[in-house]
XYZ file of C-alpha atoms in Angstrom:
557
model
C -30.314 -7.726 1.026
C -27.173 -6.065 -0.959
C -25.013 -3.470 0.528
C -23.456 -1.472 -1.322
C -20.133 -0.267 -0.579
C -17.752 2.007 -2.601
C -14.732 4.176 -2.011
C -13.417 7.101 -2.951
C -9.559 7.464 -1.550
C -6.777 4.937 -1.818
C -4.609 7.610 -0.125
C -3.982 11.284 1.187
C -3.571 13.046 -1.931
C -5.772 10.762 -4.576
C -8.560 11.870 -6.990
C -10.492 15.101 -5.413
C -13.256 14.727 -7.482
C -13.405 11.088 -7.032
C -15.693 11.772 -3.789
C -18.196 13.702 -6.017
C -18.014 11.238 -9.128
C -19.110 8.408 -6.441
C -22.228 10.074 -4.998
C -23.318 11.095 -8.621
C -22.463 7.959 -10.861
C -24.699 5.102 -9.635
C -26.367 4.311 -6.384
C -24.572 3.890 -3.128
C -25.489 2.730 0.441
C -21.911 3.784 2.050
C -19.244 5.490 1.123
C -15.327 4.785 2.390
C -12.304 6.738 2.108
C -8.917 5.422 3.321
C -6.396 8.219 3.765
C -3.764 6.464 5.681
C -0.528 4.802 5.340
C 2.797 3.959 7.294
C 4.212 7.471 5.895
C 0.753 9.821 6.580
C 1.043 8.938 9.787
C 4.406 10.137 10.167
C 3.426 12.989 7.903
C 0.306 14.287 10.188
C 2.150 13.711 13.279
C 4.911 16.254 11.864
C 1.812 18.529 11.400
C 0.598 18.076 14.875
C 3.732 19.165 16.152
C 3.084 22.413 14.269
C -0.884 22.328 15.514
C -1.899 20.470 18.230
C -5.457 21.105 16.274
C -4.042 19.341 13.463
C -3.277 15.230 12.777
C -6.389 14.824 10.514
C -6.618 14.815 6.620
C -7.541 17.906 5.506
C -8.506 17.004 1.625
C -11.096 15.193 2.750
C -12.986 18.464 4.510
C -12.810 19.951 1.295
C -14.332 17.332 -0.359
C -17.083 16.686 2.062
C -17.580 20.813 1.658
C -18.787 19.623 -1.972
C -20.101 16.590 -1.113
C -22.182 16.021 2.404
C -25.055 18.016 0.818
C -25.213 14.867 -2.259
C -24.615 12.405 0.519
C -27.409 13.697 3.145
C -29.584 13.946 -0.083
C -28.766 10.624 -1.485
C -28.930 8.736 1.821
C -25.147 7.865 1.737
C -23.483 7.263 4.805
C -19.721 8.336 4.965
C -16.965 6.232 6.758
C -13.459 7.256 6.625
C -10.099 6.859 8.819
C -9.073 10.626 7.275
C -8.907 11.176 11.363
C -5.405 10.445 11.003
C -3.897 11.098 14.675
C -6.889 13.820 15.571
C -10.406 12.241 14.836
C -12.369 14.206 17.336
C -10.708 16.966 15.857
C -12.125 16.097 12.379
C -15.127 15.120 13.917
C -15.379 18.501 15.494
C -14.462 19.884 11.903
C -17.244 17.982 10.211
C -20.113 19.073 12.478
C -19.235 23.091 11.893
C -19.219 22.574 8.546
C -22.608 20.612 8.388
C -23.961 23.450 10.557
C -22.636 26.261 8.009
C -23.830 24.282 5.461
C -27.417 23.916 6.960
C -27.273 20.109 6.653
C -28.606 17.942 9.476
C -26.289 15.329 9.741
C -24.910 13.318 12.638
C -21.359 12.667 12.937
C -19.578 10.150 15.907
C -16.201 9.193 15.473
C -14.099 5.931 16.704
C -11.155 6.617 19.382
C -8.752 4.701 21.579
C -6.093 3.884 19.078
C -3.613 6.482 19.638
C -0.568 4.924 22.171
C 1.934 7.736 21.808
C 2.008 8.286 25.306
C 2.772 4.562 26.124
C 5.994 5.157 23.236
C 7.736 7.451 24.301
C 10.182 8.503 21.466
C 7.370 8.071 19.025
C 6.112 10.626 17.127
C 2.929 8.572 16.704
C 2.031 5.210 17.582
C -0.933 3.531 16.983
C -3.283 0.615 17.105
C -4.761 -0.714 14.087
C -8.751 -1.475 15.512
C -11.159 -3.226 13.940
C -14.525 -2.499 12.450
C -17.095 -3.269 15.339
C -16.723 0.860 16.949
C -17.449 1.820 13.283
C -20.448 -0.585 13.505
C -21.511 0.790 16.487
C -21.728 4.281 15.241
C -24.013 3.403 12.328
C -26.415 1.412 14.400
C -26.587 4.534 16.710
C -27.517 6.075 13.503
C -24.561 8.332 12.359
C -24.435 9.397 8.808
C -20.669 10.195 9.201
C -18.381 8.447 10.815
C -14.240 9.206 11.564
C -11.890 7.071 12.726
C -8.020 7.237 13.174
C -6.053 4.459 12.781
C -8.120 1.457 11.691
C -6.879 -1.518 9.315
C -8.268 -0.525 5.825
C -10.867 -3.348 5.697
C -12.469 -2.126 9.038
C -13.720 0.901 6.958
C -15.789 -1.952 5.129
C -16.426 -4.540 7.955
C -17.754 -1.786 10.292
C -20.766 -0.992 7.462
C -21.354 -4.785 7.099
C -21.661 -5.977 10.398
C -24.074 -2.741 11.127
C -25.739 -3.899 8.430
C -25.889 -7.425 8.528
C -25.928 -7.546 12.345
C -22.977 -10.003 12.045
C -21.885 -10.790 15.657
C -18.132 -11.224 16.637
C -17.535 -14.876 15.867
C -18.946 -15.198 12.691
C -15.365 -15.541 10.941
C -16.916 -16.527 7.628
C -18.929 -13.803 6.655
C -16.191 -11.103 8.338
C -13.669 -12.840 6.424
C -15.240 -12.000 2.963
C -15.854 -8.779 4.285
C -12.392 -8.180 5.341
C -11.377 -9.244 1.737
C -13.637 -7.547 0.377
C -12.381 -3.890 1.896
C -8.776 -5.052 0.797
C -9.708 -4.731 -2.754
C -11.155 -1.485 -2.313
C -9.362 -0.216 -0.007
C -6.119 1.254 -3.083
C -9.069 2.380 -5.065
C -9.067 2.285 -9.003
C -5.742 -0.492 -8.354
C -9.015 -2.659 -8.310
C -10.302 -1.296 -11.770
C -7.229 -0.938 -14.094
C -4.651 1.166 -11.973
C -0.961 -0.113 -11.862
C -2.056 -3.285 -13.307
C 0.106 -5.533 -15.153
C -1.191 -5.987 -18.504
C -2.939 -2.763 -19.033
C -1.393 -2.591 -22.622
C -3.719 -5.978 -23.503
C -7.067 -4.016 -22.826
C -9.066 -1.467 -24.995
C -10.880 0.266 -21.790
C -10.421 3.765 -21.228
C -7.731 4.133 -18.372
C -7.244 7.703 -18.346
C -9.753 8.146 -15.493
C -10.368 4.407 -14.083
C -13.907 4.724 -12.044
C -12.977 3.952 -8.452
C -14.542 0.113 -6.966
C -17.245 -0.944 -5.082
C -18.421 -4.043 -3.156
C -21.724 -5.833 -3.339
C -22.129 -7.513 -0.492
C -24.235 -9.909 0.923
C -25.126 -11.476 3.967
C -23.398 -14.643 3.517
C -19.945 -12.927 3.388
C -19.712 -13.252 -0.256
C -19.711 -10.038 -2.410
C -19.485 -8.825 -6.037
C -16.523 -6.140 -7.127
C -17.797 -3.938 -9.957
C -17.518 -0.230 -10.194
C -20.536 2.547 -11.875
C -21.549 1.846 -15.135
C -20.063 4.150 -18.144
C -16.786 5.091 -15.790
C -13.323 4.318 -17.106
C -11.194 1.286 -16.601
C -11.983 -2.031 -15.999
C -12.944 -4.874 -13.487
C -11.888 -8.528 -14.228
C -10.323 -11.512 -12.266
C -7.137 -10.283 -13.284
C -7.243 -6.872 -11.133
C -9.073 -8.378 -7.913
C -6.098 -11.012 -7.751
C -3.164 -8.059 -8.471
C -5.043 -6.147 -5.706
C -5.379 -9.174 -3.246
C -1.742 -9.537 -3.697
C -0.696 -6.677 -2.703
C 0.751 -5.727 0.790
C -0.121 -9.490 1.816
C 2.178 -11.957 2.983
C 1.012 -16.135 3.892
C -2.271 -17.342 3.424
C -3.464 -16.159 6.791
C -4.431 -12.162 6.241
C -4.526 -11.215 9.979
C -7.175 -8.646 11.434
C -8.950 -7.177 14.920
C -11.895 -8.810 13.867
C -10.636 -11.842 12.334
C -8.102 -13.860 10.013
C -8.977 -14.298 6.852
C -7.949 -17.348 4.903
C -6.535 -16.274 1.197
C -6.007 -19.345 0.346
C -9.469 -20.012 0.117
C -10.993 -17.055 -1.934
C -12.490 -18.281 -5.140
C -13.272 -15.511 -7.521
C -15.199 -15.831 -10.885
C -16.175 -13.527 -13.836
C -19.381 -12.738 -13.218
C -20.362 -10.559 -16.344
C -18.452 -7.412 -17.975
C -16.755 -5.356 -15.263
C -18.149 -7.615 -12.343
C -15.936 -10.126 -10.074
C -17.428 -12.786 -8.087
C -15.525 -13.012 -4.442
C -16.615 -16.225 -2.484
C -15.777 -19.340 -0.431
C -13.717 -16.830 1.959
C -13.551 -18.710 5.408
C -12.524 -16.694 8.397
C -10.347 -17.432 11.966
C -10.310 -16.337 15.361
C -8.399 -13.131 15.427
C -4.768 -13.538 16.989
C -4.490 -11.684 20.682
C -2.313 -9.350 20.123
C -3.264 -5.943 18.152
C -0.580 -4.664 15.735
C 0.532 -1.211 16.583
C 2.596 1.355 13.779
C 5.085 2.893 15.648
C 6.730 5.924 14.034
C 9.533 8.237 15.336
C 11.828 10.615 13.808
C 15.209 8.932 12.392
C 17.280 11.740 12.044
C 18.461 14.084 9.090
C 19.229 12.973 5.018
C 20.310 14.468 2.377
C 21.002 13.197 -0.999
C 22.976 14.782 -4.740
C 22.942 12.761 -7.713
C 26.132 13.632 -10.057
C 26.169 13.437 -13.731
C 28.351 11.367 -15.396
C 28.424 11.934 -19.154
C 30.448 10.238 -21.740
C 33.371 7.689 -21.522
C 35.634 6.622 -18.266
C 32.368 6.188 -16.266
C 32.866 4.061 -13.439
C 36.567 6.113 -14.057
C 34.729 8.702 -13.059
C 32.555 7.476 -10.236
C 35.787 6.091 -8.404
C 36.992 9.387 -8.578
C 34.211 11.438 -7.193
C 33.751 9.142 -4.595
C 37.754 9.151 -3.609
C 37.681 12.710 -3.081
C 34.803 12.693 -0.831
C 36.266 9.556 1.086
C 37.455 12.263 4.318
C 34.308 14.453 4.274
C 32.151 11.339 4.502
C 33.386 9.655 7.549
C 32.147 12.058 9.517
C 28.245 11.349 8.961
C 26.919 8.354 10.672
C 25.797 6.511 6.836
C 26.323 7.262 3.496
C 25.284 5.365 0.286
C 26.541 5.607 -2.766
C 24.533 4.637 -6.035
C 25.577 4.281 -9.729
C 22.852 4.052 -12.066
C 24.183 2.956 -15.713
C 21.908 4.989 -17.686
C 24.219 6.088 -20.083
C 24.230 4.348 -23.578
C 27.260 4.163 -26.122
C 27.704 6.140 -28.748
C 24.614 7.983 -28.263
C 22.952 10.581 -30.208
C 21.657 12.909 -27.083
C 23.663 14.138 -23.977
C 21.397 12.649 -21.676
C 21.509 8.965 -22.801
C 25.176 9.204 -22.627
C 25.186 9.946 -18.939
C 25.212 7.963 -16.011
C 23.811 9.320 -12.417
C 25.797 8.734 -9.300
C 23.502 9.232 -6.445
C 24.712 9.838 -3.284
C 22.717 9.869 0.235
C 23.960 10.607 4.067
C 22.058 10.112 6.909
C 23.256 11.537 10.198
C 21.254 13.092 13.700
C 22.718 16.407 13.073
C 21.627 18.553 10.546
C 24.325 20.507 10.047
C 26.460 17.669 9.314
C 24.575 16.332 6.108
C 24.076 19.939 4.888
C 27.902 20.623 5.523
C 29.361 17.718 3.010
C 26.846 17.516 0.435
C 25.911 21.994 -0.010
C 29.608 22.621 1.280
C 32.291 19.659 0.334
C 30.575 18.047 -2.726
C 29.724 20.935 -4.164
C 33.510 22.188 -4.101
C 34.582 19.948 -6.206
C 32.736 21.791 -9.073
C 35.943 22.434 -10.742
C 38.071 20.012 -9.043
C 37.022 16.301 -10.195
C 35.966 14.835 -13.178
C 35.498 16.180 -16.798
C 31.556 17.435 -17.350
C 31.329 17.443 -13.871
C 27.619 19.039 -12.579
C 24.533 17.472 -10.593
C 20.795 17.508 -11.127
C 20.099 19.766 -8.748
C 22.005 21.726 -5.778
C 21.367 19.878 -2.443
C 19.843 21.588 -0.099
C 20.376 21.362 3.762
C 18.916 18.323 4.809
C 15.428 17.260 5.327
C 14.117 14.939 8.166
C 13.618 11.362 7.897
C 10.892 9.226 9.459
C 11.248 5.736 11.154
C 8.421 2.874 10.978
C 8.525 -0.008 13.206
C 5.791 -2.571 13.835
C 4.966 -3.322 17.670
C 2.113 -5.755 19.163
C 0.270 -5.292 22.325
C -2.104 -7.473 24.087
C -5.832 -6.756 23.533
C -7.119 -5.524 26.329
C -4.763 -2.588 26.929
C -6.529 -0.901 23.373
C -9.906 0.904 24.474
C -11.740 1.047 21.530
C -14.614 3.381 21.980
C -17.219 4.694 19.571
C -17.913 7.823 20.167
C -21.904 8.808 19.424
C -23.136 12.222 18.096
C -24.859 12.835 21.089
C -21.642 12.895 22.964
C -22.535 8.898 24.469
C -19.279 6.815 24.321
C -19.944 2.988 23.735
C -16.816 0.747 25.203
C -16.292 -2.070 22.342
C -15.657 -5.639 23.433
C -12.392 -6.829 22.276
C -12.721 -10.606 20.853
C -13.499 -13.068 22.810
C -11.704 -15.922 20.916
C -8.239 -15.400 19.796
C -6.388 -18.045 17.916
C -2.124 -17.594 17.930
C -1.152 -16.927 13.809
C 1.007 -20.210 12.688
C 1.930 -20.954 9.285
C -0.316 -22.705 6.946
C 1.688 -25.982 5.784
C 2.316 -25.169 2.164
C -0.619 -26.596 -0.157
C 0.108 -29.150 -2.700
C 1.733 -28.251 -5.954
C 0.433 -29.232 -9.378
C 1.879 -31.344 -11.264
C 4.191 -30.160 -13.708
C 4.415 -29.663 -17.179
C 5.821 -32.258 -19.224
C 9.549 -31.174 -21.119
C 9.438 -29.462 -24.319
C 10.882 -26.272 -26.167
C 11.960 -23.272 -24.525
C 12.351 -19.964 -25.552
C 14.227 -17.360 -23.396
C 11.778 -14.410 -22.540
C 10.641 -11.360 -20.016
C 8.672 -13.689 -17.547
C 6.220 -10.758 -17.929
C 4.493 -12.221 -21.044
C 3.268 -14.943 -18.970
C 2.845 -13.595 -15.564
C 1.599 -10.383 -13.943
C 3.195 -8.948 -10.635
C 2.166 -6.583 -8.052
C 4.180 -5.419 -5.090
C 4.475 -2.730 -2.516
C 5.813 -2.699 1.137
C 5.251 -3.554 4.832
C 7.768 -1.386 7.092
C 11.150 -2.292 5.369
C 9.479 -5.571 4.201
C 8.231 -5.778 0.612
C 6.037 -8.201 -0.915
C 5.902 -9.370 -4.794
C 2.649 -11.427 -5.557
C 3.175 -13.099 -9.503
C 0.197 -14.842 -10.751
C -0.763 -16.111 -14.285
C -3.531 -16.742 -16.068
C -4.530 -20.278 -16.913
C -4.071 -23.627 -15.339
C -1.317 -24.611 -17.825
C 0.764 -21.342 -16.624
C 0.213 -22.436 -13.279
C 1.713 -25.587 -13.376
C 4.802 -24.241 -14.838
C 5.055 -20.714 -12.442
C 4.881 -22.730 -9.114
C 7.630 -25.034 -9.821
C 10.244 -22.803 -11.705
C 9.974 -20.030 -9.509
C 11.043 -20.792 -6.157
C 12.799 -18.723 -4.053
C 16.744 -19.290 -5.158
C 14.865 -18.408 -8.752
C 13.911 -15.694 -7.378
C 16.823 -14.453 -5.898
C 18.511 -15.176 -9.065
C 16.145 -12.929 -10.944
C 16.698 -10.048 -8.374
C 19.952 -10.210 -7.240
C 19.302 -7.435 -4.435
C 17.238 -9.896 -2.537
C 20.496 -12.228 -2.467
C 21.476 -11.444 1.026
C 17.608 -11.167 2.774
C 15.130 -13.678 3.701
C 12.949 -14.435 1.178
C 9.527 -16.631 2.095
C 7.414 -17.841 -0.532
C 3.916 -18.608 -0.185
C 1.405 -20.677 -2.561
C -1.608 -19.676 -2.844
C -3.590 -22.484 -5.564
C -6.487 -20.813 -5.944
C -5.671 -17.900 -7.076
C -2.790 -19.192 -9.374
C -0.856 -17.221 -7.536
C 3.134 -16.985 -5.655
C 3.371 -14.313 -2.967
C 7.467 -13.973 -1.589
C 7.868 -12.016 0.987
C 11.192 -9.967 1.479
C 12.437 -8.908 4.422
C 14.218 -5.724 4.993
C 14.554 -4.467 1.706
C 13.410 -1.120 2.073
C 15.392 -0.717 5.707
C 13.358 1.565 8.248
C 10.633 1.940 6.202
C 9.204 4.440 3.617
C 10.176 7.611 5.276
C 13.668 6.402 5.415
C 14.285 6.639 1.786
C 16.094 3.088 2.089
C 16.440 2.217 -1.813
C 15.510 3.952 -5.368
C 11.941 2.666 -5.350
C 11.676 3.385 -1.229
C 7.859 1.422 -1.211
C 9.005 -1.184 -3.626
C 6.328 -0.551 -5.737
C 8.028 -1.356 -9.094
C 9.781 -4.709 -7.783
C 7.106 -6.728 -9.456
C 8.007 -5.018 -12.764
C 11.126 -5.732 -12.612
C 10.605 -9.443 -11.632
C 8.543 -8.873 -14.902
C 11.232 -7.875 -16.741
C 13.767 -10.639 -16.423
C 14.359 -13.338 -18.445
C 14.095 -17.140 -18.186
C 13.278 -20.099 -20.126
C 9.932 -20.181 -20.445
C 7.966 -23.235 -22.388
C 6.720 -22.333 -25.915
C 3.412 -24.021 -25.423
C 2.810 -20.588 -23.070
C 4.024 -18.066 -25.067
């Protein structure tokens, strides 16, 4: 028997009405909504400290204020981590507004993955659990369910294995689930969203319709989304969105470790992807736990540079600030040649200069960029002004990734009648080593070149892991294939992003999927929150991998 799976949030702030255009679009069994990332967390911890009520996403109240009477009437069960830090708060929330609503519903919510105490420092640290409490709320017959921190795929693998009555070591079938719930857990990045080669198709991608899963018993499952909605669903989109945030070809869980390198998918009809062959490991021991913690205080101006004499002009600006600068604990300076010669408006004949300090105290950012930078107004280089004033310094967040053993989590469902149900943490646990790397192709024989954006061959998608960021490239055909995973290797890819140079860079193959998946690590510093680099969740890397040029054989282009 199918189960049918869709959601309606890749993140706290997404599509409002996505909730609504899920419930009335096509039929449903479940309904998911991830809300959470390494930054919300930090983001509804800062709100906590405001309201120890708060810590839950509050979006998705308002939505279900529109929505639970379509759900309850459609026989849709809701599952969402929009808990955040509080989800017996939300929980609490939820059941008030059922009651002022008049709609019987039962709502239970999953706890036991909130450490702060044990992190002391932390702002908010928790455990990513797994999907079994989630399960056991829906076979204790919950039409809503909240958890906190969960991995994204739990919000699918807790449905299945209720479903299915999959029991813990049944790696297979949780393994396709797991993969399953990672292409739906970004949303419409599944259905057209921030995909490569968007300009190739003719579907409407104003509003892509958000995904949803198929699933069956076997582990196996079909990604499609509601007829007649916008966007689009082909093998090209699942593999951008199994790409991203992934590292090797083991995809580690609570509940288990998915292989990636064994997913097969297929084109199973017009807007429908076949995922299968998905085999599953032992989980490892330890639980991953997101750790975040306030970093200090930044502040940042960007100077424009207009006309002739620009890096002139740069070394000046920078010279006179050279005093007033070493007295913050980091400052980074940042010249962006934007500027173009001989051009026919002001703005493409400036450059920016971007400048950002970091420092504990407040007072100390807000003193040299709103006091001593902006002195210089009529004291450094001709056409001297900025985009904006700088203000007096905003806090930063810190993520770190921490590991704890098992059995010091308590995972606990907690029922609608008030019953808490202790959930088993896995019996079997298998220690994550690297897969040896699987055979290349061979490759293709010599012939011409042409020098070209490796974007007309490949697609790219990339995003980031604490201050790691991952870049997944795949093409589209065997014949691309053969030439992708022997020209770019890592020192290629170094070459072709020279801010890598100095960072580990791991490369993983993954054959089936035609795809190369490097892993970089600290590019993006502390994390998110610390506003490391330009693109701070290096989610336009891959298009600028795109964007270089190579040799590439003529037979492919």
């Amino acid at each position: 028997m199918t189960l049918r799976i869709g959601n309606a949030s890749g993140f706290y702030g997404d599509r409002f009405d996505a909730m609504r255009e899920m419930l009335t679009d096509g039929e449903l069994d479940v309904l998911t909504g991830d809300y959470l990332a390494e930054f919300t967390m930090l983001i509804l911890g800062r709100d906590r400290l405001k309201d120890p009520a708060a810590g839950y996403a509050r979006t998705f109240l308002r939505q279900l204020e529109e929505c639970l009477g379509l759900a309850h009437a459609r026989g849709v069960r809701i599952v969402t981590n929009a808990g955040g830090l509080n989800p017996a708060g939300l929980a609490d929330a939820v059941r008030k507004l059922a009651d002022r609503l008049g709609i019987p519903v039962r709502v239970a919510h999953v706890e036991g993955d909130d450490l702060t105490a044990a992190h002391p420092g932390s702002l908010a640290a928790h455990a990513y659990l797994g999907g079994f409490g989630i399960a056991a709320c829906l076979r204790e017959g919950a039409d809503v369910v909240v958890t906190g921190r969960v991995t994204d795929a739990a919000l699918v693998t807790g449905p299945a294995v209720a479903h299915f009555g999959w029991g813990p070591g049944e790696y297979d079938r949780l393994a396709g689930a797991v993969v399953a719930g990672h292409v739906l857990e970004c949303g419409t990045q599944a259905t057209g969203g921030n995909y490569a080669f968007f300009n190739e198709r003719a579907g409407d991608l104003r509003s892509p319709g958000f995904p949803l899963a198929e699933l069956h018993d076997d582990g196996s499952c079909i990604i499609t989304k509601h007829p007649g909605t916008g966007g689009f669903v082909d093998v090209g989109t699942v593999t951008a969105q199994l790409l991203y945030e992934t590292g090797g070809a083991r995809y580690a869980g609570p509940d288990v470790t998915a292989r990636l390198d064994t997913v097969r998918l297929t084109q199973d009809g017009p807007d429908r992807v076949r995922i299968e062959g998905v085999r599953g490991e032992a989980p490892p021991p330890t639980l991953k736990v997101g750790l975040n913690r306030l970093g200090g205080f930044r502040n940042e101006v960007v100077f424009v540079l207009t006309g002739l004499d620009i890096e002139a002009k740069a070394a000046l600006v920078q010279k006179q600030l050279t005093e007033a600068l070493g007295k913050v604990a980091e400052a980074r300076w940042e010249l962006v040649r934007t500027d173009r010669p001989d051009a026919d408006t002001e703005e493409t004949a400036s450059a920016l200069l971007r400048l950002v300090v970091r420092d504990p105290r407040q007072e100390a950012v807000g003193r040299v960029l709103s006091g001593t930078a902006i002195e210089l107004a009529l004291a450094s280089y001709p056409g001297f002004h900025v985009l904006a004033p700088p203000g007096k310094g905003s806090p930063y967040g810190v993520f770190e990734a921490s590991f704890v053993p098992r059995g010091e989590v308590e995972h606990t469902a907690v029922l609608h009648d008030g019953r808490r149900i202790p959930v088993a943490s896995a019996a079997d646990t298998l220690v994550l080593d690297a897969v040896p790397e699987a055979p290349l192709p061979e490759p293709l024989p010599p012939g011409a070149v042409r020098r070209a954006p490796l974007g007309l061959v490949a697609g790219a998608r990339s995003g980031d892991k604490g201050g790691d960021a991952n870049v997944g490239v795949w093409v589209r055909t065997d014949e691309a294939w053969r030439w992708l995973a022997h020209t770019l290797t890592i020192d290629r890819f170094r070459e072709l992003l020279p801010e890598t140079r100095d960072l580990t860079v791991t490369r993983h193959v993954l054959p089936n999927l035609r795809a190369l998946n490097f892993v970089v690590d600290g590019i993006l510093g502390e994390g998110v929150a610390a506003q490391h680099r330009f693109d701070p969740q290096a989610k336009a890397l891959g298009e600028w991998l795109r964007s270089r040029h190579l040799d590439i054989p003529e037979v492919l282009l």
